[in-house]
Short mmCIF file of C-alpha atoms in Angstrom, two decimals:
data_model
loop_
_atom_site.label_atom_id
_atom_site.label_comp_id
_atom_site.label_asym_id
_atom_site.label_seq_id
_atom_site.Cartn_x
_atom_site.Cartn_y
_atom_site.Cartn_z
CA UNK B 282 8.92 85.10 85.43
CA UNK B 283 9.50 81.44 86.53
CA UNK B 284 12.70 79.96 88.13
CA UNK B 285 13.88 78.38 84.63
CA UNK B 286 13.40 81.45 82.49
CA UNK B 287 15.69 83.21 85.43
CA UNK B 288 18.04 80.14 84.78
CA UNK B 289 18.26 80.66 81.18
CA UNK B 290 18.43 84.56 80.85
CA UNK B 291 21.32 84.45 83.48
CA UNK B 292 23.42 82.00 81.28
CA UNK B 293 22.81 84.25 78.21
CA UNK B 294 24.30 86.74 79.94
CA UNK B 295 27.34 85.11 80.82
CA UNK B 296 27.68 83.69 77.11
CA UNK B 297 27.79 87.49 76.39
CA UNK B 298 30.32 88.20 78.17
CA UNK B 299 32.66 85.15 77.12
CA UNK B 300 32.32 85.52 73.06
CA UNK B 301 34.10 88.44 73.18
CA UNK B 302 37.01 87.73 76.10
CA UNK B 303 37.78 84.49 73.28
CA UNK B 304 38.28 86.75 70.20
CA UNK B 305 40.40 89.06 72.62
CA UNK B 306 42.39 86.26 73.76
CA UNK B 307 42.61 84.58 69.87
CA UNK B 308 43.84 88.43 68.69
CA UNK B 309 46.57 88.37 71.08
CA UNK B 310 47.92 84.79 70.27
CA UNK B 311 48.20 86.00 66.72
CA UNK B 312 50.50 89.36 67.93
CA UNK B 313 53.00 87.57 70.14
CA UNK B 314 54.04 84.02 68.63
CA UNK B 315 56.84 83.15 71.37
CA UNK B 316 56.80 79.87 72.98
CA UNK B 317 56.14 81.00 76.66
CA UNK B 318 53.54 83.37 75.15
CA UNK B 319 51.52 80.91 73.58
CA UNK B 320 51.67 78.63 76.36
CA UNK B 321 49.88 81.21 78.54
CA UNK B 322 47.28 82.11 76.06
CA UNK B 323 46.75 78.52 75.06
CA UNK B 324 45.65 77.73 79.06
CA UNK B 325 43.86 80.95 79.31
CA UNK B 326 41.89 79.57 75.99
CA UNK B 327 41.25 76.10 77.75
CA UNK B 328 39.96 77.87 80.86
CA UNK B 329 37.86 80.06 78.81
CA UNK B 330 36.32 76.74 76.67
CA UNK B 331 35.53 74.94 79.98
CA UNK B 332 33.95 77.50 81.50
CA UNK B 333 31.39 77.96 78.37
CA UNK B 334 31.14 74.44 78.23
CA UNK B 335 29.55 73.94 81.51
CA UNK B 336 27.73 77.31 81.31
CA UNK B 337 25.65 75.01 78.41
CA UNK B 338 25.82 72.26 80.38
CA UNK B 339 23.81 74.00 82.78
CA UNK B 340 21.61 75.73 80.17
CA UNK B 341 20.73 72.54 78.56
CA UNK B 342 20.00 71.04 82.16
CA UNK B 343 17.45 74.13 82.90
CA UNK B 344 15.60 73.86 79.22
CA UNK B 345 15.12 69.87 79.92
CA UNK B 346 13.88 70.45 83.74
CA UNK B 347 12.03 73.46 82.22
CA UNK B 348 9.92 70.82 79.43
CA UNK B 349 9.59 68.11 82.02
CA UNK B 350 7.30 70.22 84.23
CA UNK B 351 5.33 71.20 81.07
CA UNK B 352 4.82 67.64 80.69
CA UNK B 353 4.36 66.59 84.26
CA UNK B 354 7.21 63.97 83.84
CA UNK B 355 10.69 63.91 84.50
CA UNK B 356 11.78 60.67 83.15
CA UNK B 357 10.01 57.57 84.60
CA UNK B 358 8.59 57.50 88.38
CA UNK B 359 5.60 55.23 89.88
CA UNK B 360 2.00 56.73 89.33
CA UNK B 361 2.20 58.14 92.81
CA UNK B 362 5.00 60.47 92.12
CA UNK B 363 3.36 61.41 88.57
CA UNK B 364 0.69 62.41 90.71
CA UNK B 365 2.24 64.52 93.11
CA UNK B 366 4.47 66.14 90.56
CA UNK B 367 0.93 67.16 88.80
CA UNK B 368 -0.44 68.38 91.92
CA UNK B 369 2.48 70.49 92.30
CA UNK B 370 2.31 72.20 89.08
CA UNK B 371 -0.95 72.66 89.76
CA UNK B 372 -0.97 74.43 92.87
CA UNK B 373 1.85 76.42 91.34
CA UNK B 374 -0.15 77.90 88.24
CA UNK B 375 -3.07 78.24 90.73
CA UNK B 376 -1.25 80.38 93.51
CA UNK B 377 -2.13 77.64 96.34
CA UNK B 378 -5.74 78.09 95.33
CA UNK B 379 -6.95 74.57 95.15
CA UNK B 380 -7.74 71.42 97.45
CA UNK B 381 -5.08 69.13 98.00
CA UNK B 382 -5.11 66.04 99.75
CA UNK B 383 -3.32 67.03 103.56
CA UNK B 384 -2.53 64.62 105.71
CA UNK B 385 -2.22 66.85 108.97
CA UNK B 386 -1.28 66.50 112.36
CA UNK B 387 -3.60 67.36 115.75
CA UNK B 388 -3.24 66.67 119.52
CA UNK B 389 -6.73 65.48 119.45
CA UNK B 390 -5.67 62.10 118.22
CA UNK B 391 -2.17 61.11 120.02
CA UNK B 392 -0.94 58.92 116.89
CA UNK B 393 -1.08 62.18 115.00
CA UNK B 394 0.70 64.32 116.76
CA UNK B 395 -0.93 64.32 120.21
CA UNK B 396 2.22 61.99 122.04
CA UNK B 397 4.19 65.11 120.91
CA UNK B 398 2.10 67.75 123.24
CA UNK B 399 3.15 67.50 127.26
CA UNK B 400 1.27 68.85 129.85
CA UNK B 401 2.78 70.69 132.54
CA UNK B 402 2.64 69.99 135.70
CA UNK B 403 2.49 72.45 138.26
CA UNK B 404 4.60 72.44 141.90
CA UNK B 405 1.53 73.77 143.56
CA UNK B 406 -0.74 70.72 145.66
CA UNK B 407 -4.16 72.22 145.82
CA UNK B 408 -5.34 70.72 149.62
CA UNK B 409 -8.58 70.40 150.67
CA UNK B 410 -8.97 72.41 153.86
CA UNK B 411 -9.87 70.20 157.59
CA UNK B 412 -11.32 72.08 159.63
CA UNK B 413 -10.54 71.73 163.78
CA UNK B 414 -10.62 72.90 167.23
CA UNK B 415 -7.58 74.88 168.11
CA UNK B 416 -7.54 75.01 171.50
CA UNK B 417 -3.97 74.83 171.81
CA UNK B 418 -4.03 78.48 171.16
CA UNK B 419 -5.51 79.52 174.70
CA UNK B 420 -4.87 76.47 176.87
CA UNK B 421 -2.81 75.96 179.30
CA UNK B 422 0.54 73.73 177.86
CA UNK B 423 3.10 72.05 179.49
CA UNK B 424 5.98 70.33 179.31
CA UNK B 425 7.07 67.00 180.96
CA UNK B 426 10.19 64.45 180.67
CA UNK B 427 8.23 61.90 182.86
CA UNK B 428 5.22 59.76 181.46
CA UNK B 429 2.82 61.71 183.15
CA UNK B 430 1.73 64.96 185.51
CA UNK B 431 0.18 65.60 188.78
CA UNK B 432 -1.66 68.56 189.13
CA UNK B 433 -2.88 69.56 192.99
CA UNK B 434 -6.58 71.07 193.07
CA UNK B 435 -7.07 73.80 195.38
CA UNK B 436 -10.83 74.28 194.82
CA UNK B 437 -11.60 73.55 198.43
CA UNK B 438 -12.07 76.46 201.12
CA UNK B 439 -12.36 76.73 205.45
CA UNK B 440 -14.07 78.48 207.26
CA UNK B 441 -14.47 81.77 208.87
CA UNK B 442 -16.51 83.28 211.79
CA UNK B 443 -17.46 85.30 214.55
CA UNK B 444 -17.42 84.83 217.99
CA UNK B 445 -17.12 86.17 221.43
CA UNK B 446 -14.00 86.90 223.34
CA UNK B 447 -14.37 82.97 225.35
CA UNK B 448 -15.95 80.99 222.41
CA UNK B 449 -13.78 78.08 220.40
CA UNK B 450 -13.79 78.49 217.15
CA UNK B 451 -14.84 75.84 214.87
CA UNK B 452 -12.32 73.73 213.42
CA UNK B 453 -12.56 73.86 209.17
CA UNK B 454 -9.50 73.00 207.50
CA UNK B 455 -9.52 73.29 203.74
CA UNK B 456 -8.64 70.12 201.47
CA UNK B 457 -6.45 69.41 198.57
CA UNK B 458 -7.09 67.03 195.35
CA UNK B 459 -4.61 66.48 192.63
CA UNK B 460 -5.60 65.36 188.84
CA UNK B 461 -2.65 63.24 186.94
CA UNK B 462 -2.52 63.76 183.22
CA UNK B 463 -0.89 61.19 181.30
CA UNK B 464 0.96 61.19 177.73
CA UNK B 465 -0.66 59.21 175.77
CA UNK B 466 0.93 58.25 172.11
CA UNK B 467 -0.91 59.19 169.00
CA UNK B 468 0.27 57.91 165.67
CA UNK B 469 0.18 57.59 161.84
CA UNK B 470 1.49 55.40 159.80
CA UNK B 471 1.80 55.57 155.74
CA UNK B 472 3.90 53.53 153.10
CA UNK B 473 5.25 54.07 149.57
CA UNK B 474 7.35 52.20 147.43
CA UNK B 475 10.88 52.73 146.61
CA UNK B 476 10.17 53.53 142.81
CA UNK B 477 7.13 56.39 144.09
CA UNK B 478 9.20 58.10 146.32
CA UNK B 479 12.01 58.23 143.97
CA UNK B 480 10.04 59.06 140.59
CA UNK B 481 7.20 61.01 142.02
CA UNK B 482 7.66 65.02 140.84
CA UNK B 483 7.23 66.33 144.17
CA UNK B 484 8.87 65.88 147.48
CA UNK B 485 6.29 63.30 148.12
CA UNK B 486 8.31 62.12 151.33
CA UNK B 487 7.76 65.50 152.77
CA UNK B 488 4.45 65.78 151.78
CA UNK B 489 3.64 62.34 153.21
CA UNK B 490 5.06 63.72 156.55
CA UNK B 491 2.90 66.90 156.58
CA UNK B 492 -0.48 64.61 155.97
CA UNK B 493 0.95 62.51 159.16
CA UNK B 494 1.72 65.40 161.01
CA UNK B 495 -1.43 67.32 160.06
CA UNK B 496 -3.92 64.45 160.94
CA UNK B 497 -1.75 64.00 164.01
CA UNK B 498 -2.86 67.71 165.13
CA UNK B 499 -6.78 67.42 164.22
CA UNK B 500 -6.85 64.09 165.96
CA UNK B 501 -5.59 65.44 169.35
CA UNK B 502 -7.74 68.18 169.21
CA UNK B 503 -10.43 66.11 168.83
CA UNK B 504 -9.94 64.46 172.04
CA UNK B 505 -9.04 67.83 174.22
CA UNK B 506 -13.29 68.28 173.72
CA UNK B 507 -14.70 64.69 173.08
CA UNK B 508 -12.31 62.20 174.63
CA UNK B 509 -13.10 59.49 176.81
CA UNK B 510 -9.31 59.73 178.90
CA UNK B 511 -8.58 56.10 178.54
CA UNK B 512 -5.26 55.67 175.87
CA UNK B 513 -5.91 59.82 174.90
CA UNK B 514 -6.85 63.07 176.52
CA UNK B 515 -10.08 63.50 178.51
CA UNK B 516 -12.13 65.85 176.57
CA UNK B 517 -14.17 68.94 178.42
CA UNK B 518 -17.13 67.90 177.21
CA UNK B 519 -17.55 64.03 178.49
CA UNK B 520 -18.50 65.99 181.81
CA UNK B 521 -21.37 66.12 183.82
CA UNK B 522 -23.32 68.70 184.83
CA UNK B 523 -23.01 70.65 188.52
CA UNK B 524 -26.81 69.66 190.11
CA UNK B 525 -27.67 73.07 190.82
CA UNK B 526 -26.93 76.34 188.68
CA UNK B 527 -23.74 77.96 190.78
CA UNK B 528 -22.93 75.26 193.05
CA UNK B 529 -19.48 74.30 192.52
CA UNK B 530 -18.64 70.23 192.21
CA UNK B 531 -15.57 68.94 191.97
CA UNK B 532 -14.88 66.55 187.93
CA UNK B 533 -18.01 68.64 187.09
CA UNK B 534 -18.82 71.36 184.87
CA UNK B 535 -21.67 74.21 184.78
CA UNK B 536 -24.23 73.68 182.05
CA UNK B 537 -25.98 76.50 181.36
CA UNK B 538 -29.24 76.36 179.00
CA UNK B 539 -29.71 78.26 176.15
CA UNK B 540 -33.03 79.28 176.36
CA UNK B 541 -34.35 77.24 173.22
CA UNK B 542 -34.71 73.33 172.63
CA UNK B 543 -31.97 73.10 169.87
CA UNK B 544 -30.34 76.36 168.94
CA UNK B 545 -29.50 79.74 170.76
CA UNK B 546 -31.04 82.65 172.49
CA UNK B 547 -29.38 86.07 173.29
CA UNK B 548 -30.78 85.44 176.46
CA UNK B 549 -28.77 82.05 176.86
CA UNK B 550 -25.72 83.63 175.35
CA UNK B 551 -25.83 86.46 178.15
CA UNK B 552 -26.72 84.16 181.05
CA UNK B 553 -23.55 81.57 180.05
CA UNK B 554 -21.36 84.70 179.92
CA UNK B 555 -22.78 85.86 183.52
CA UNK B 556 -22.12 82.76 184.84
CA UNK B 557 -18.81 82.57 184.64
CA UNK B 558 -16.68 84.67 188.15
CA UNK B 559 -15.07 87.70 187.43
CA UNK B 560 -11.55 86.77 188.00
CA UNK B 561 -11.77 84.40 184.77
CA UNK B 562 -13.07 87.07 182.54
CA UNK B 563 -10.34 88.92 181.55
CA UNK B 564 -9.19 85.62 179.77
CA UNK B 565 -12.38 84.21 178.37
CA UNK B 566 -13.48 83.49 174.99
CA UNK B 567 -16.15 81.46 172.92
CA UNK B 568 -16.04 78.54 170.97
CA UNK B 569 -18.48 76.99 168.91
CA UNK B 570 -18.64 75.34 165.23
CA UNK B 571 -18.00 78.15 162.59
CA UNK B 572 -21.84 77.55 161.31
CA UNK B 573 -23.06 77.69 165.28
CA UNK B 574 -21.62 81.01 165.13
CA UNK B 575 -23.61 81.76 161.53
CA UNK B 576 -26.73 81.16 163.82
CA UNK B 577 -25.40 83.66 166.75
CA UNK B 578 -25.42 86.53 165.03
CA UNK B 579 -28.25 86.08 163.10
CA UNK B 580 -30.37 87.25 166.21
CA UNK B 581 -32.19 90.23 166.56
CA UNK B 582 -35.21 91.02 168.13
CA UNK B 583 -38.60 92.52 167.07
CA UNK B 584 -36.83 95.97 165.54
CA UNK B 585 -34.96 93.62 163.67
CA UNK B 586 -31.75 94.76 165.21
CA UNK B 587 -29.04 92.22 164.96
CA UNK B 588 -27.73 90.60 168.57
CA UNK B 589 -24.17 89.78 167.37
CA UNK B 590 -21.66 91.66 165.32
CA UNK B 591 -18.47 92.20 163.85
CA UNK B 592 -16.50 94.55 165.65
CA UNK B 593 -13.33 96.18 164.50
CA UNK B 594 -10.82 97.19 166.86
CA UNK B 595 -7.62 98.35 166.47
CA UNK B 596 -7.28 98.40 162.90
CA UNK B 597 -8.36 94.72 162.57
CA UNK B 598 -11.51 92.75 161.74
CA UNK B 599 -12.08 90.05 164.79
CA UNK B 600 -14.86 88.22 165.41
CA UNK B 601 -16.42 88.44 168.80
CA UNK B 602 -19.36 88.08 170.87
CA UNK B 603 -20.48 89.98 173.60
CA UNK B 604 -17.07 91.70 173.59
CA UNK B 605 -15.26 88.30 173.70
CA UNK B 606 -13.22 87.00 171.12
CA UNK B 607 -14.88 83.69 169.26
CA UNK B 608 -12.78 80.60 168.24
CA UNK B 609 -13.84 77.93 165.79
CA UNK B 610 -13.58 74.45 167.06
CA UNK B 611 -15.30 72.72 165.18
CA UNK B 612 -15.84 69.60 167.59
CA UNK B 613 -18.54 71.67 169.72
CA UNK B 614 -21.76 70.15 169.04
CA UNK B 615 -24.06 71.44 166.60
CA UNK B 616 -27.49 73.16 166.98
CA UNK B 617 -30.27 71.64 166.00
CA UNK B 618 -30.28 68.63 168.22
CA UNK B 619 -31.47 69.04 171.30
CA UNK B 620 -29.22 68.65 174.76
CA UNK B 621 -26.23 69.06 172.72
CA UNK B 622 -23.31 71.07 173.93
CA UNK B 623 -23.28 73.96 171.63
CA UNK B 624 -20.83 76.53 172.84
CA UNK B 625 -18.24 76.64 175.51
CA UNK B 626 -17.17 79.84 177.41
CA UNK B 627 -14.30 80.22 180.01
CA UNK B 628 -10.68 81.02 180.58
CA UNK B 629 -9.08 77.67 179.30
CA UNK B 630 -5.66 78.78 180.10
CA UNK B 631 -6.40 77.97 183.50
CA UNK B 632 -9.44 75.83 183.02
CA UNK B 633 -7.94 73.29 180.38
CA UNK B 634 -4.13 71.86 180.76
CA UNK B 635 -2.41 69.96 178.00
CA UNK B 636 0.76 67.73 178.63
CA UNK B 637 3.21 66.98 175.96
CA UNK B 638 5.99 64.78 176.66
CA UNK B 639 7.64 64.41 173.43
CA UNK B 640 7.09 66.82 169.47
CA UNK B 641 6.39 65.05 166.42
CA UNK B 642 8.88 61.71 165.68
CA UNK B 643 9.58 60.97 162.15
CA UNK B 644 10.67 57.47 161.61
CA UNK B 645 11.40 56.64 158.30
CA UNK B 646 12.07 52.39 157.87
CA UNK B 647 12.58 50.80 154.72
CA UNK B 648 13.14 47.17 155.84
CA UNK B 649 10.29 45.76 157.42
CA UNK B 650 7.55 45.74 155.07
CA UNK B 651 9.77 45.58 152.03
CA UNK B 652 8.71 46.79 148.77
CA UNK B 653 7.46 49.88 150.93
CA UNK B 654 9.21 52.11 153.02
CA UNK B 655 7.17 52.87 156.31
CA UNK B 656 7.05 56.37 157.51
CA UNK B 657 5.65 56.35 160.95
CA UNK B 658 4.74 59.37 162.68
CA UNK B 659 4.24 59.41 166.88
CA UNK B 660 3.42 61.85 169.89
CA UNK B 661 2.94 61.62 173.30
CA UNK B 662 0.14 64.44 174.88
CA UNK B 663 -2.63 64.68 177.13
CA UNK B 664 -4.98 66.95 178.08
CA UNK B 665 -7.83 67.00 180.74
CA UNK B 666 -9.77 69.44 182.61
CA UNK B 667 -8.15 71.31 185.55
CA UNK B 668 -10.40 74.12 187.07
CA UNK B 669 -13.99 72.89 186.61
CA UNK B 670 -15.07 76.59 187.60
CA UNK B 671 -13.21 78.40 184.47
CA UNK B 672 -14.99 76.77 181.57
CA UNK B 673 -19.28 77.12 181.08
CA UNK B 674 -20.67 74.83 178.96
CA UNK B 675 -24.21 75.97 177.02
CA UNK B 676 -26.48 73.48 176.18
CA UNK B 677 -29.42 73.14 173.89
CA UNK B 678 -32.35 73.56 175.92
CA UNK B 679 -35.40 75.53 176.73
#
């Protein structure tokens, strides 16, 4: 049954029900003829008239709408509305069974629609990962309100010896040296405008400060193993060699070879580790790039047995090499070239010192390169050998 047949059956049924409330109302009038009487029933007529009135107001409303859909007109309208109102009717009779012109809307095209879809952005920075050389974590650091350090070097030693009860002893008295390690200042320096460090999503002032101070870090570690000491660090590798396996020299450091042109041996590994006193063992450890140590424990010999391994002890996985635990510093040399310096072995708590005078400084300035505000980052360190018999350097050779 359609809307307007609902329309027209409903006001039938109130027609119904008003016939006969008139006659009741008209038999009344005619019992009781007093003035106030027929005042009342008079008004009660009235309101009975209107109401039927616009009950076929509404009827012959419903009947007209009712004929103009039949027609597909409702009394004038451009072509384009005679159109739709056909289309209508149409997909009415045909229970939305038909094709109709749609004019949709899709994120795939932003003037229909896709302006209206936002992507979300997420509070998580995805970093790329530097790697470094850490040696912070075993060296010996100090402390220091003065611009720089001296360190005495007691690496000298007199003499001893037997003798009769009238001979003179020889004279041997031991000597002294001292090394001085200087703070240097390291920096960074980045700038961003006003407008990016007030519209950007993210803290980007803090995350500006963490690239400084990150950079900072891997710079300075850089130097503790490859620095030349002039303006930064002296690194433990810019040394040269002691001229004979186990003579000690003074600003020098013990090379030991490791037993193939440009990569390791087990041999080499055990000889560097032999090398080095036993006093300085209970400290040592290994460092060498993170694919160096790929290489390591590769070994094996003819039964195919592997050299190196993982060892877990304690409850935790740590990675170590002849019993000693490796580090990753990834400014060792790599293998493959030969003469390079490939691993290092030692105590460098006592064999490596690093100075620091002053932490990280922030300095935020926003006036002297106006648009951009300036954030400048500084430290003062150094770093430089100190016991050229706790460290063993291997190098790449047969």
């Amino acid at each position: 049954m359609s809307d307007m047949q609902e329309i027209k059956d409903l006001v039938e049924k109130v027609n119904e029900a008003f016939v006969p409330l008139r006659a009741e109302v008209d038999a009344l009038k005619e019992k009781q003829r007093d003035v106030v009487t027929e005042a009342k029933f008079d008004a009660m007529a009235k309101q009975v008239t209107d109401a039927m009135a616009q009950i076929q107001a509404i009827e012959s409303k419903a009947s007209a709408m009712e004929a103009a859909m039949q027609r597909g007109d409702m009394g004038g309208g451009n072509a384009d509305e005679t159109k739709a109102r056909a289309d209508l009717s149409d997909f009415v009779r045909k229970e939305g069974k038909l094709s109709l012109e749609i004019r949709a809307m899709a994120t795939d095209t932003n003037p229909k629609g896709g302006y209206l879809v936002m992507p979300e952005l997420s509070a998580t920075v995805v970093g790329r990962v530097f790697e470094t050389s850490p040696i912070r974590l075993v060296a010996n650091v100090e402390q220091t309100g003065a611009k720089s350090r001296t360190l005495l070097i007691d690496d000298d030693e007199g003499s001893a010896e037997w003798s009769g009860e009238r001979a003179v002893a020889t004279e041997d008295t031991p000597d002294v040296g001292n090394k001085e390690i200087v703070a240097h200042d390291i920096t960074a320096k980045m700038n961003a405008t006003a407008d990016m460090l007030e519209d950007a999503y993210f803290d980007l002032a803090t995350w500006l400060q963490g690239k400084g101070a990150d950079k900072i870090s891997r710079t300075e570690n850089t130097a503790f193993f490859t620095g030349n000491g002039v303006n930064k660090p002296r690194g433990l590798l810019t040394y040269s060699a002691w001229a004979a396996a186990g003579v000690y020299e003074r600003d020098k450091i013990e090379q030991v070879n490791s037993g193939a042109a440009t990569t390791f041996t087990a041999d080499g590994l055990i000889d560097a580790q032999a090398a080095l006193k036993e006093d300085y063992q209970a400290s040592a450890v290994w460092m060498m790039k993170r694919a160096s140590f790929g290489a390591v424990i590769k070994l094996k010999g003819a039964d195919n047995f592997y050299f190196g391994q993982t060892m877990l002890k304690d409850g935790v996985t740590g990675m170590q090499l002849l019993g000693k635990r490796i580090i990753f510093a990834d400014d060792m040399q790599a293998i493959g070239t030969g003469s390079n310096l490939i691993a290092a072995y030692g105590d460098f708590g006592r064999g490596y010192t690093i100075l620091d005078r002053i932490g990280l400084q922030v300095l935020r300035d926003p006036y002297t390169a106006d648009p951009y505000t300036v954030f400048r980052l500084r430290r003062r360190t150094g770093g430089d050998v100190t016991s050229f018999d706790a460290i063993k350097l291997v190098k790449a050779s047969a």
